[in-house]
């Protein structure tokens, strides 16, 4: 099942169900994605019963699948990325067996084709390609195996970062605020079975293809997560219930063979350059730059659709 949200001028948009070829849609009896998630057990069979998609889908009208969420929790569970970021920020290795996770801005997610408004190029504008899941209500204390039953939708995310602000906030020990503006989402939220064998053990085994200003940047695969989404959900739910509509991210997709497959963010490339030559060579994004992201299956299909955005000044 493929769901999307159309921009109808309201804060949450209008939920629709999308045809298998992602070209047409049908209105559904539930107005918003959040309303569907709040009552997923009753709503899901109604949505699955829809088989006619009469309206042509205009990509320009598609918003983020969940335009605003009660909660956005982002992990960082690719060990290669963590190691490279420690080098980039001059940090010692973390001595922990716990998933890394922070709570980010959730009251707004950019749609897949929206311009991204940021205050200054001096802040080190960076994209971060990743995958995410959206849950129904998760009870406190849910274990990692049971947690996967609460994954109702899978999404593709661009987690924007402002890299020169991040180290300043990290030193406070209180987490990020200024360094993490609103994220972006690809147009389609899909139920797990839509990914077939690419969804396995709570991981998305798809290549995330990224271009920056028309040039290939990377196509790392989402499979090698140190902790899968089951573990991430269980980590977040240890001491609290998770509300329906909680979004949990994987963190930047990163592979050990980055020399072959590239990277999913600029900061990682800069860290690789520091290792190789002692200093970074690649600059961060400038106003007017564009980034394109799409996860591709083995058959060339793009389950989540395309993120293609430009950064512009406030």
PDB file of C-alpha atoms in Angstrom:
ATOM      1  CA  UNK A   1       0.000   0.000   0.000  1.00  0.00           C
ATOM      2  CA  UNK A   2       1.292   3.417  -1.013  1.00  0.00           C
ATOM      3  CA  UNK A   3       0.105   6.556   0.747  1.00  0.00           C
ATOM      4  CA  UNK A   4       0.715  10.224   0.061  1.00  0.00           C
ATOM      5  CA  UNK A   5      -0.480  13.597   1.295  1.00  0.00           C
ATOM      6  CA  UNK A   6      -1.633  16.322  -1.065  1.00  0.00           C
ATOM      7  CA  UNK A   7      -1.140  19.987  -0.256  1.00  0.00           C
ATOM      8  CA  UNK A   8      -4.667  21.393   0.080  1.00  0.00           C
ATOM      9  CA  UNK A   9      -3.751  24.549   1.960  1.00  0.00           C
ATOM     10  CA  UNK A  10      -4.247  23.055   5.415  1.00  0.00           C
ATOM     11  CA  UNK A  11      -1.446  22.295   7.910  1.00  0.00           C
ATOM     12  CA  UNK A  12      -1.824  18.505   7.555  1.00  0.00           C
ATOM     13  CA  UNK A  13      -2.897  18.202   3.907  1.00  0.00           C
ATOM     14  CA  UNK A  14      -5.214  15.543   2.456  1.00  0.00           C
ATOM     15  CA  UNK A  15      -4.395  11.834   2.720  1.00  0.00           C
ATOM     16  CA  UNK A  16      -4.698   9.781  -0.485  1.00  0.00           C
ATOM     17  CA  UNK A  17      -3.887   6.247  -1.560  1.00  0.00           C
ATOM     18  CA  UNK A  18      -1.710   5.891  -4.649  1.00  0.00           C
ATOM     19  CA  UNK A  19      -1.856   3.390  -7.507  1.00  0.00           C
ATOM     20  CA  UNK A  20       0.866   0.715  -7.760  1.00  0.00           C
ATOM     21  CA  UNK A  21       2.492   2.575 -10.664  1.00  0.00           C
ATOM     22  CA  UNK A  22       2.428   5.818  -8.622  1.00  0.00           C
ATOM     23  CA  UNK A  23       0.650   7.814 -11.346  1.00  0.00           C
ATOM     24  CA  UNK A  24      -2.919   8.058  -9.964  1.00  0.00           C
ATOM     25  CA  UNK A  25      -4.621   8.336  -6.621  1.00  0.00           C
ATOM     26  CA  UNK A  26      -7.921   7.940  -4.803  1.00  0.00           C
ATOM     27  CA  UNK A  27      -9.312   9.930  -1.916  1.00  0.00           C
ATOM     28  CA  UNK A  28      -9.779   7.924   1.265  1.00  0.00           C
ATOM     29  CA  UNK A  29     -12.394   8.178   4.036  1.00  0.00           C
ATOM     30  CA  UNK A  30      -9.794   9.487   6.512  1.00  0.00           C
ATOM     31  CA  UNK A  31      -8.738  13.093   6.002  1.00  0.00           C
ATOM     32  CA  UNK A  32      -5.147  13.038   7.253  1.00  0.00           C
ATOM     33  CA  UNK A  33      -2.229  10.681   7.749  1.00  0.00           C
ATOM     34  CA  UNK A  34      -2.229  11.343  11.490  1.00  0.00           C
ATOM     35  CA  UNK A  35      -5.906  10.430  11.765  1.00  0.00           C
ATOM     36  CA  UNK A  36      -5.209   7.165   9.939  1.00  0.00           C
ATOM     37  CA  UNK A  37      -2.325   6.320  12.260  1.00  0.00           C
ATOM     38  CA  UNK A  38      -4.378   7.141  15.351  1.00  0.00           C
ATOM     39  CA  UNK A  39      -6.872   4.410  14.405  1.00  0.00           C
ATOM     40  CA  UNK A  40      -4.705   2.225  12.156  1.00  0.00           C
ATOM     41  CA  UNK A  41      -6.252  -1.103  13.104  1.00  0.00           C
ATOM     42  CA  UNK A  42      -9.671   0.034  11.865  1.00  0.00           C
ATOM     43  CA  UNK A  43      -8.459   2.233   8.996  1.00  0.00           C
ATOM     44  CA  UNK A  44      -5.953  -0.112   7.349  1.00  0.00           C
ATOM     45  CA  UNK A  45      -8.493  -2.639   5.970  1.00  0.00           C
ATOM     46  CA  UNK A  46     -10.579   0.210   4.580  1.00  0.00           C
ATOM     47  CA  UNK A  47      -7.556   1.588   2.743  1.00  0.00           C
ATOM     48  CA  UNK A  48      -6.527  -1.822   1.438  1.00  0.00           C
ATOM     49  CA  UNK A  49      -9.991  -2.376  -0.008  1.00  0.00           C
ATOM     50  CA  UNK A  50      -9.537   0.573  -2.395  1.00  0.00           C
ATOM     51  CA  UNK A  51      -8.636  -0.667  -5.882  1.00  0.00           C
ATOM     52  CA  UNK A  52      -9.660   2.169  -8.201  1.00  0.00           C
ATOM     53  CA  UNK A  53      -7.462   5.239  -8.599  1.00  0.00           C
ATOM     54  CA  UNK A  54      -9.352   7.710 -10.788  1.00  0.00           C
ATOM     55  CA  UNK A  55      -7.355  10.929 -10.362  1.00  0.00           C
ATOM     56  CA  UNK A  56      -4.009  11.633 -12.072  1.00  0.00           C
ATOM     57  CA  UNK A  57      -1.267  12.444  -9.568  1.00  0.00           C
ATOM     58  CA  UNK A  58       0.597  15.718 -10.069  1.00  0.00           C
ATOM     59  CA  UNK A  59       4.019  15.548  -8.316  1.00  0.00           C
ATOM     60  CA  UNK A  60       3.908  19.298  -7.722  1.00  0.00           C
ATOM     61  CA  UNK A  61       0.917  18.905  -5.387  1.00  0.00           C
ATOM     62  CA  UNK A  62       2.482  16.287  -3.104  1.00  0.00           C
ATOM     63  CA  UNK A  63       3.518  17.306   0.393  1.00  0.00           C
ATOM     64  CA  UNK A  64       5.488  15.272   2.927  1.00  0.00           C
ATOM     65  CA  UNK A  65       3.482  12.125   3.782  1.00  0.00           C
ATOM     66  CA  UNK A  66       3.268  13.309   7.404  1.00  0.00           C
ATOM     67  CA  UNK A  67       3.553  17.091   7.229  1.00  0.00           C
ATOM     68  CA  UNK A  68       3.888  17.496  10.981  1.00  0.00           C
ATOM     69  CA  UNK A  69       4.353  14.826  13.609  1.00  0.00           C
ATOM     70  CA  UNK A  70       4.027  14.515  17.351  1.00  0.00           C
ATOM     71  CA  UNK A  71       7.539  13.153  17.536  1.00  0.00           C
ATOM     72  CA  UNK A  72      10.659  12.829  15.350  1.00  0.00           C
ATOM     73  CA  UNK A  73      13.490  10.741  16.778  1.00  0.00           C
ATOM     74  CA  UNK A  74      16.612  10.349  14.670  1.00  0.00           C
ATOM     75  CA  UNK A  75      19.183   7.644  15.222  1.00  0.00           C
ATOM     76  CA  UNK A  76      22.748   7.308  14.022  1.00  0.00           C
ATOM     77  CA  UNK A  77      23.336   3.609  13.542  1.00  0.00           C
ATOM     78  CA  UNK A  78      25.761   3.250  10.646  1.00  0.00           C
ATOM     79  CA  UNK A  79      29.129   2.491  12.225  1.00  0.00           C
ATOM     80  CA  UNK A  80      31.135   3.793   9.253  1.00  0.00           C
ATOM     81  CA  UNK A  81      29.408   7.160   9.450  1.00  0.00           C
ATOM     82  CA  UNK A  82      29.973   7.357  13.215  1.00  0.00           C
ATOM     83  CA  UNK A  83      33.677   6.624  12.859  1.00  0.00           C
ATOM     84  CA  UNK A  84      34.101   9.209  10.116  1.00  0.00           C
ATOM     85  CA  UNK A  85      32.161  11.866  12.052  1.00  0.00           C
ATOM     86  CA  UNK A  86      34.380  11.325  15.089  1.00  0.00           C
ATOM     87  CA  UNK A  87      37.323  12.194  12.876  1.00  0.00           C
ATOM     88  CA  UNK A  88      35.542  15.171  11.307  1.00  0.00           C
ATOM     89  CA  UNK A  89      34.617  16.693  14.685  1.00  0.00           C
ATOM     90  CA  UNK A  90      37.753  15.600  16.547  1.00  0.00           C
ATOM     91  CA  UNK A  91      35.762  13.490  18.998  1.00  0.00           C
ATOM     92  CA  UNK A  92      36.905  10.414  20.909  1.00  0.00           C
ATOM     93  CA  UNK A  93      35.155   7.095  20.124  1.00  0.00           C
ATOM     94  CA  UNK A  94      31.934   6.592  22.063  1.00  0.00           C
ATOM     95  CA  UNK A  95      32.154   3.808  24.622  1.00  0.00           C
ATOM     96  CA  UNK A  96      28.553   2.616  24.532  1.00  0.00           C
ATOM     97  CA  UNK A  97      26.462  -0.288  23.329  1.00  0.00           C
ATOM     98  CA  UNK A  98      23.339   1.884  23.119  1.00  0.00           C
ATOM     99  CA  UNK A  99      21.899   3.328  19.894  1.00  0.00           C
ATOM    100  CA  UNK A 100      22.563   7.017  19.369  1.00  0.00           C
ATOM    101  CA  UNK A 101      19.348   9.033  19.129  1.00  0.00           C
ATOM    102  CA  UNK A 102      18.192  12.619  19.470  1.00  0.00           C
ATOM    103  CA  UNK A 103      14.778  14.266  19.368  1.00  0.00           C
ATOM    104  CA  UNK A 104      14.479  16.758  16.537  1.00  0.00           C
ATOM    105  CA  UNK A 105      12.096  19.318  15.075  1.00  0.00           C
ATOM    106  CA  UNK A 106       8.814  17.626  14.131  1.00  0.00           C
ATOM    107  CA  UNK A 107       6.255  20.393  13.659  1.00  0.00           C
ATOM    108  CA  UNK A 108       7.124  20.736   9.979  1.00  0.00           C
ATOM    109  CA  UNK A 109       8.502  18.463   7.253  1.00  0.00           C
ATOM    110  CA  UNK A 110       9.300  19.838   3.815  1.00  0.00           C
ATOM    111  CA  UNK A 111       7.630  18.243   0.829  1.00  0.00           C
ATOM    112  CA  UNK A 112       9.789  16.490  -1.773  1.00  0.00           C
ATOM    113  CA  UNK A 113      10.017  19.384  -4.238  1.00  0.00           C
ATOM    114  CA  UNK A 114       9.881  22.381  -1.886  1.00  0.00           C
ATOM    115  CA  UNK A 115      12.663  24.948  -1.730  1.00  0.00           C
ATOM    116  CA  UNK A 116      14.455  24.739   1.620  1.00  0.00           C
ATOM    117  CA  UNK A 117      14.858  28.117   3.314  1.00  0.00           C
ATOM    118  CA  UNK A 118      17.946  28.590   5.488  1.00  0.00           C
ATOM    119  CA  UNK A 119      19.537  31.654   7.095  1.00  0.00           C
ATOM    120  CA  UNK A 120      23.191  31.568   6.005  1.00  0.00           C
ATOM    121  CA  UNK A 121      25.691  29.705   3.856  1.00  0.00           C
ATOM    122  CA  UNK A 122      28.172  30.223   6.702  1.00  0.00           C
ATOM    123  CA  UNK A 123      26.312  27.632   8.770  1.00  0.00           C
ATOM    124  CA  UNK A 124      27.675  24.744   6.675  1.00  0.00           C
ATOM    125  CA  UNK A 125      24.552  23.568   4.822  1.00  0.00           C
ATOM    126  CA  UNK A 126      24.531  19.795   4.408  1.00  0.00           C
ATOM    127  CA  UNK A 127      22.062  17.129   3.297  1.00  0.00           C
ATOM    128  CA  UNK A 128      21.762  13.719   4.970  1.00  0.00           C
ATOM    129  CA  UNK A 129      20.043  10.873   3.140  1.00  0.00           C
ATOM    130  CA  UNK A 130      18.370   8.305   5.362  1.00  0.00           C
ATOM    131  CA  UNK A 131      15.402   5.999   5.859  1.00  0.00           C
ATOM    132  CA  UNK A 132      12.698   6.197   8.500  1.00  0.00           C
ATOM    133  CA  UNK A 133       9.700   4.380   9.889  1.00  0.00           C
ATOM    134  CA  UNK A 134       6.364   5.664  11.163  1.00  0.00           C
ATOM    135  CA  UNK A 135       4.751   3.762  14.016  1.00  0.00           C
ATOM    136  CA  UNK A 136       1.348   3.362  15.551  1.00  0.00           C
ATOM    137  CA  UNK A 137       1.159   3.676  19.347  1.00  0.00           C
ATOM    138  CA  UNK A 138       4.037   1.778  20.966  1.00  0.00           C
ATOM    139  CA  UNK A 139       3.615   0.817  24.641  1.00  0.00           C
ATOM    140  CA  UNK A 140       6.374   1.612  27.105  1.00  0.00           C
ATOM    141  CA  UNK A 141       8.817  -1.269  27.478  1.00  0.00           C
ATOM    142  CA  UNK A 142       8.147  -2.849  24.083  1.00  0.00           C
ATOM    143  CA  UNK A 143      10.980  -5.203  23.096  1.00  0.00           C
ATOM    144  CA  UNK A 144      12.876  -5.007  19.803  1.00  0.00           C
ATOM    145  CA  UNK A 145      11.148  -7.986  18.189  1.00  0.00           C
ATOM    146  CA  UNK A 146       7.621  -6.824  19.046  1.00  0.00           C
ATOM    147  CA  UNK A 147       8.550  -3.277  18.062  1.00  0.00           C
ATOM    148  CA  UNK A 148       8.687  -4.229  14.384  1.00  0.00           C
ATOM    149  CA  UNK A 149       4.963  -5.049  14.517  1.00  0.00           C
ATOM    150  CA  UNK A 150       4.415  -1.351  15.205  1.00  0.00           C
ATOM    151  CA  UNK A 151       6.117  -0.234  11.969  1.00  0.00           C
ATOM    152  CA  UNK A 152       3.191   0.796   9.781  1.00  0.00           C
ATOM    153  CA  UNK A 153       4.941   2.880   7.143  1.00  0.00           C
ATOM    154  CA  UNK A 154       8.455   3.328   5.790  1.00  0.00           C
ATOM    155  CA  UNK A 155       9.731   6.636   4.399  1.00  0.00           C
ATOM    156  CA  UNK A 156      12.798   8.247   2.846  1.00  0.00           C
ATOM    157  CA  UNK A 157      14.150  11.372   4.547  1.00  0.00           C
ATOM    158  CA  UNK A 158      16.608  14.189   3.920  1.00  0.00           C
ATOM    159  CA  UNK A 159      17.743  15.293   7.385  1.00  0.00           C
ATOM    160  CA  UNK A 160      19.150  18.766   6.762  1.00  0.00           C
ATOM    161  CA  UNK A 161      22.083  19.788   8.960  1.00  0.00           C
ATOM    162  CA  UNK A 162      24.006  22.992   9.625  1.00  0.00           C
ATOM    163  CA  UNK A 163      27.492  21.680  10.267  1.00  0.00           C
ATOM    164  CA  UNK A 164      29.283  24.725  11.672  1.00  0.00           C
ATOM    165  CA  UNK A 165      26.612  25.071  14.354  1.00  0.00           C
ATOM    166  CA  UNK A 166      26.644  21.401  15.345  1.00  0.00           C
ATOM    167  CA  UNK A 167      29.984  21.306  17.243  1.00  0.00           C
ATOM    168  CA  UNK A 168      29.011  24.390  19.263  1.00  0.00           C
ATOM    169  CA  UNK A 169      25.777  22.782  20.398  1.00  0.00           C
ATOM    170  CA  UNK A 170      27.407  19.402  20.986  1.00  0.00           C
ATOM    171  CA  UNK A 171      29.747  20.961  23.549  1.00  0.00           C
ATOM    172  CA  UNK A 172      26.778  21.990  25.701  1.00  0.00           C
ATOM    173  CA  UNK A 173      25.734  18.361  26.143  1.00  0.00           C
ATOM    174  CA  UNK A 174      22.092  19.340  25.675  1.00  0.00           C
ATOM    175  CA  UNK A 175      21.645  18.302  22.045  1.00  0.00           C
ATOM    176  CA  UNK A 176      20.852  20.088  18.803  1.00  0.00           C
ATOM    177  CA  UNK A 177      18.429  22.929  18.181  1.00  0.00           C
ATOM    178  CA  UNK A 178      19.995  25.425  15.761  1.00  0.00           C
ATOM    179  CA  UNK A 179      21.996  22.799  13.853  1.00  0.00           C
ATOM    180  CA  UNK A 180      18.936  20.756  12.897  1.00  0.00           C
ATOM    181  CA  UNK A 181      16.312  22.647  10.850  1.00  0.00           C
ATOM    182  CA  UNK A 182      13.232  20.994   9.332  1.00  0.00           C
ATOM    183  CA  UNK A 183      13.740  17.713   7.456  1.00  0.00           C
ATOM    184  CA  UNK A 184      12.312  16.717   4.075  1.00  0.00           C
ATOM    185  CA  UNK A 185      10.419  13.578   3.051  1.00  0.00           C
ATOM    186  CA  UNK A 186      10.051  11.752  -0.232  1.00  0.00           C
ATOM    187  CA  UNK A 187       6.473  11.716  -1.568  1.00  0.00           C
ATOM    188  CA  UNK A 188       5.388   8.159  -0.767  1.00  0.00           C
ATOM    189  CA  UNK A 189       5.045   6.366   2.556  1.00  0.00           C
ATOM    190  CA  UNK A 190       4.817   2.631   1.934  1.00  0.00           C
ATOM    191  CA  UNK A 191       3.744  -0.318   4.022  1.00  0.00           C
ATOM    192  CA  UNK A 192       6.540  -2.831   4.642  1.00  0.00           C
ATOM    193  CA  UNK A 193       5.350  -5.437   2.151  1.00  0.00           C
ATOM    194  CA  UNK A 194       5.778  -2.927  -0.676  1.00  0.00           C
ATOM    195  CA  UNK A 195       9.551  -3.316  -0.287  1.00  0.00           C
ATOM    196  CA  UNK A 196       9.479  -7.107  -0.568  1.00  0.00           C
ATOM    197  CA  UNK A 197      12.804  -8.688   0.337  1.00  0.00           C
ATOM    198  CA  UNK A 198      14.372  -5.235   0.665  1.00  0.00           C
ATOM    199  CA  UNK A 199      12.640  -4.951   4.061  1.00  0.00           C
ATOM    200  CA  UNK A 200      14.353  -7.513   6.272  1.00  0.00           C
ATOM    201  CA  UNK A 201      15.247  -7.627   9.971  1.00  0.00           C
ATOM    202  CA  UNK A 202      14.022  -4.058  10.419  1.00  0.00           C
ATOM    203  CA  UNK A 203      16.339  -2.687   7.761  1.00  0.00           C
ATOM    204  CA  UNK A 204      15.833  -1.139   4.302  1.00  0.00           C
ATOM    205  CA  UNK A 205      18.137  -2.879   1.839  1.00  0.00           C
ATOM    206  CA  UNK A 206      17.912  -0.320  -0.950  1.00  0.00           C
ATOM    207  CA  UNK A 207      20.575   1.845  -2.560  1.00  0.00           C
ATOM    208  CA  UNK A 208      19.996   5.523  -1.795  1.00  0.00           C
ATOM    209  CA  UNK A 209      21.063   7.385  -4.935  1.00  0.00           C
ATOM    210  CA  UNK A 210      22.072  11.009  -4.357  1.00  0.00           C
ATOM    211  CA  UNK A 211      23.069  13.743  -6.784  1.00  0.00           C
ATOM    212  CA  UNK A 212      24.367  17.181  -5.847  1.00  0.00           C
ATOM    213  CA  UNK A 213      23.977  19.803  -8.585  1.00  0.00           C
ATOM    214  CA  UNK A 214      23.492  17.055 -11.139  1.00  0.00           C
ATOM    215  CA  UNK A 215      26.610  15.066 -10.215  1.00  0.00           C
ATOM    216  CA  UNK A 216      26.494  11.617  -8.669  1.00  0.00           C
ATOM    217  CA  UNK A 217      27.378  11.803  -4.993  1.00  0.00           C
ATOM    218  CA  UNK A 218      26.635   8.347  -3.593  1.00  0.00           C
ATOM    219  CA  UNK A 219      24.485   5.239  -3.650  1.00  0.00           C
ATOM    220  CA  UNK A 220      25.073   3.637  -0.256  1.00  0.00           C
ATOM    221  CA  UNK A 221      22.800   0.779   0.766  1.00  0.00           C
ATOM    222  CA  UNK A 222      20.584   0.974   3.843  1.00  0.00           C
ATOM    223  CA  UNK A 223      21.156  -2.605   4.991  1.00  0.00           C
ATOM    224  CA  UNK A 224      24.244  -2.386   7.286  1.00  0.00           C
ATOM    225  CA  UNK A 225      22.588  -0.733  10.288  1.00  0.00           C
ATOM    226  CA  UNK A 226      24.343  -1.567  13.562  1.00  0.00           C
ATOM    227  CA  UNK A 227      20.886  -1.480  15.176  1.00  0.00           C
ATOM    228  CA  UNK A 228      17.726  -2.129  13.150  1.00  0.00           C
ATOM    229  CA  UNK A 229      14.496  -0.180  13.477  1.00  0.00           C
ATOM    230  CA  UNK A 230      13.194  -2.717  16.016  1.00  0.00           C
ATOM    231  CA  UNK A 231      16.066  -1.862  18.340  1.00  0.00           C
ATOM    232  CA  UNK A 232      15.622   1.867  17.714  1.00  0.00           C
ATOM    233  CA  UNK A 233      11.917   1.760  18.547  1.00  0.00           C
ATOM    234  CA  UNK A 234      12.562  -0.319  21.684  1.00  0.00           C
ATOM    235  CA  UNK A 235      15.294   2.132  22.741  1.00  0.00           C
ATOM    236  CA  UNK A 236      12.925   5.085  22.402  1.00  0.00           C
ATOM    237  CA  UNK A 237      10.084   3.270  24.208  1.00  0.00           C
ATOM    238  CA  UNK A 238      12.124   2.129  27.208  1.00  0.00           C
ATOM    239  CA  UNK A 239      10.659   4.706  29.574  1.00  0.00           C
ATOM    240  CA  UNK A 240       7.634   6.092  27.714  1.00  0.00           C
ATOM    241  CA  UNK A 241       4.843   5.235  25.332  1.00  0.00           C
ATOM    242  CA  UNK A 242       5.418   6.358  21.755  1.00  0.00           C
ATOM    243  CA  UNK A 243       2.442   8.167  20.293  1.00  0.00           C
ATOM    244  CA  UNK A 244       0.956   7.008  16.982  1.00  0.00           C
ATOM    245  CA  UNK A 245       2.703   8.903  14.226  1.00  0.00           C
ATOM    246  CA  UNK A 246       6.148   8.776  15.814  1.00  0.00           C
ATOM    247  CA  UNK A 247       8.832   8.966  13.107  1.00  0.00           C
ATOM    248  CA  UNK A 248      12.161   7.265  13.774  1.00  0.00           C
ATOM    249  CA  UNK A 249      15.133   7.772  11.458  1.00  0.00           C
ATOM    250  CA  UNK A 250      18.141   5.612  10.719  1.00  0.00           C
ATOM    251  CA  UNK A 251      20.653   8.420  10.526  1.00  0.00           C
ATOM    252  CA  UNK A 252      22.854   9.010   7.488  1.00  0.00           C
ATOM    253  CA  UNK A 253      23.145   5.898   5.317  1.00  0.00           C
ATOM    254  CA  UNK A 254      26.795   4.887   5.159  1.00  0.00           C
ATOM    255  CA  UNK A 255      28.755   1.881   3.921  1.00  0.00           C
ATOM    256  CA  UNK A 256      32.261   0.627   4.683  1.00  0.00           C
ATOM    257  CA  UNK A 257      33.099   0.560   0.951  1.00  0.00           C
ATOM    258  CA  UNK A 258      32.528   4.312   0.627  1.00  0.00           C
ATOM    259  CA  UNK A 259      35.373   4.567  -1.864  1.00  0.00           C
ATOM    260  CA  UNK A 260      33.155   2.595  -4.249  1.00  0.00           C
ATOM    261  CA  UNK A 261      29.595   3.644  -3.343  1.00  0.00           C
ATOM    262  CA  UNK A 262      30.148   7.210  -2.145  1.00  0.00           C
ATOM    263  CA  UNK A 263      28.420   8.893   0.773  1.00  0.00           C
ATOM    264  CA  UNK A 264      25.056  10.312   1.804  1.00  0.00           C
ATOM    265  CA  UNK A 265      26.208  13.631   3.272  1.00  0.00           C
ATOM    266  CA  UNK A 266      28.921  16.201   2.591  1.00  0.00           C
ATOM    267  CA  UNK A 267      30.405  16.051   6.071  1.00  0.00           C
ATOM    268  CA  UNK A 268      31.284  12.400   5.600  1.00  0.00           C
ATOM    269  CA  UNK A 269      33.125  13.185   2.361  1.00  0.00           C
ATOM    270  CA  UNK A 270      35.035  15.939   4.160  1.00  0.00           C
ATOM    271  CA  UNK A 271      36.055  13.468   6.869  1.00  0.00           C
ATOM    272  CA  UNK A 272      37.304  11.036   4.214  1.00  0.00           C
ATOM    273  CA  UNK A 273      39.330  13.869   2.671  1.00  0.00           C
ATOM    274  CA  UNK A 274      40.804  14.710   6.078  1.00  0.00           C
ATOM    275  CA  UNK A 275      41.930  11.112   6.514  1.00  0.00           C
ATOM    276  CA  UNK A 276      43.457  11.005   3.044  1.00  0.00           C
ATOM    277  CA  UNK A 277      45.058  14.445   2.853  1.00  0.00           C
ATOM    278  CA  UNK A 278      44.915  16.110   6.243  1.00  0.00           C
ATOM    279  CA  UNK A 279      42.230  18.656   5.369  1.00  0.00           C
ATOM    280  CA  UNK A 280      38.797  18.789   3.727  1.00  0.00           C
ATOM    281  CA  UNK A 281      38.560  19.836   0.082  1.00  0.00           C
ATOM    282  CA  UNK A 282      34.771  19.782  -0.478  1.00  0.00           C
ATOM    283  CA  UNK A 283      32.762  22.800   0.609  1.00  0.00           C
ATOM    284  CA  UNK A 284      29.210  22.766   1.895  1.00  0.00           C
ATOM    285  CA  UNK A 285      26.122  23.783  -0.092  1.00  0.00           C
ATOM    286  CA  UNK A 286      25.580  27.267  -1.502  1.00  0.00           C
ATOM    287  CA  UNK A 287      22.276  29.010  -2.061  1.00  0.00           C
ATOM    288  CA  UNK A 288      20.852  27.838  -5.353  1.00  0.00           C
ATOM    289  CA  UNK A 289      22.402  24.380  -5.040  1.00  0.00           C
ATOM    290  CA  UNK A 290      20.168  21.368  -5.632  1.00  0.00           C
ATOM    291  CA  UNK A 291      20.115  17.899  -4.142  1.00  0.00           C
ATOM    292  CA  UNK A 292      18.306  14.880  -5.557  1.00  0.00           C
ATOM    293  CA  UNK A 293      17.637  11.657  -3.638  1.00  0.00           C
ATOM    294  CA  UNK A 294      15.843   8.456  -4.569  1.00  0.00           C
ATOM    295  CA  UNK A 295      16.110   4.951  -3.174  1.00  0.00           C
ATOM    296  CA  UNK A 296      16.219   2.369  -5.950  1.00  0.00           C
ATOM    297  CA  UNK A 297      15.287  -1.293  -5.891  1.00  0.00           C
ATOM    298  CA  UNK A 298      17.160  -3.940  -7.879  1.00  0.00           C
ATOM    299  CA  UNK A 299      14.649  -3.608 -10.725  1.00  0.00           C
ATOM    300  CA  UNK A 300      15.242   0.135 -10.953  1.00  0.00           C
ATOM    301  CA  UNK A 301      11.962   1.121  -9.330  1.00  0.00           C
ATOM    302  CA  UNK A 302      11.858   3.927  -6.754  1.00  0.00           C
ATOM    303  CA  UNK A 303       9.461   2.900  -3.963  1.00  0.00           C
ATOM    304  CA  UNK A 304       9.483   6.252  -2.140  1.00  0.00           C
ATOM    305  CA  UNK A 305       9.645   8.521  -5.152  1.00  0.00           C
ATOM    306  CA  UNK A 306      11.981  11.468  -5.599  1.00  0.00           C
ATOM    307  CA  UNK A 307      13.257  14.230  -3.338  1.00  0.00           C
ATOM    308  CA  UNK A 308      14.626  17.098  -5.443  1.00  0.00           C
ATOM    309  CA  UNK A 309      15.197  20.398  -3.669  1.00  0.00           C
ATOM    310  CA  UNK A 310      16.999  23.709  -3.855  1.00  0.00           C
ATOM    311  CA  UNK A 311      18.376  25.650  -0.877  1.00  0.00           C
ATOM    312  CA  UNK A 312      17.531  29.349  -0.824  1.00  0.00           C
ATOM    313  CA  UNK A 313      18.159  32.244   1.614  1.00  0.00           C
ATOM    314  CA  UNK A 314      15.649  33.460   4.167  1.00  0.00           C
TER     315      UNK A 314
END
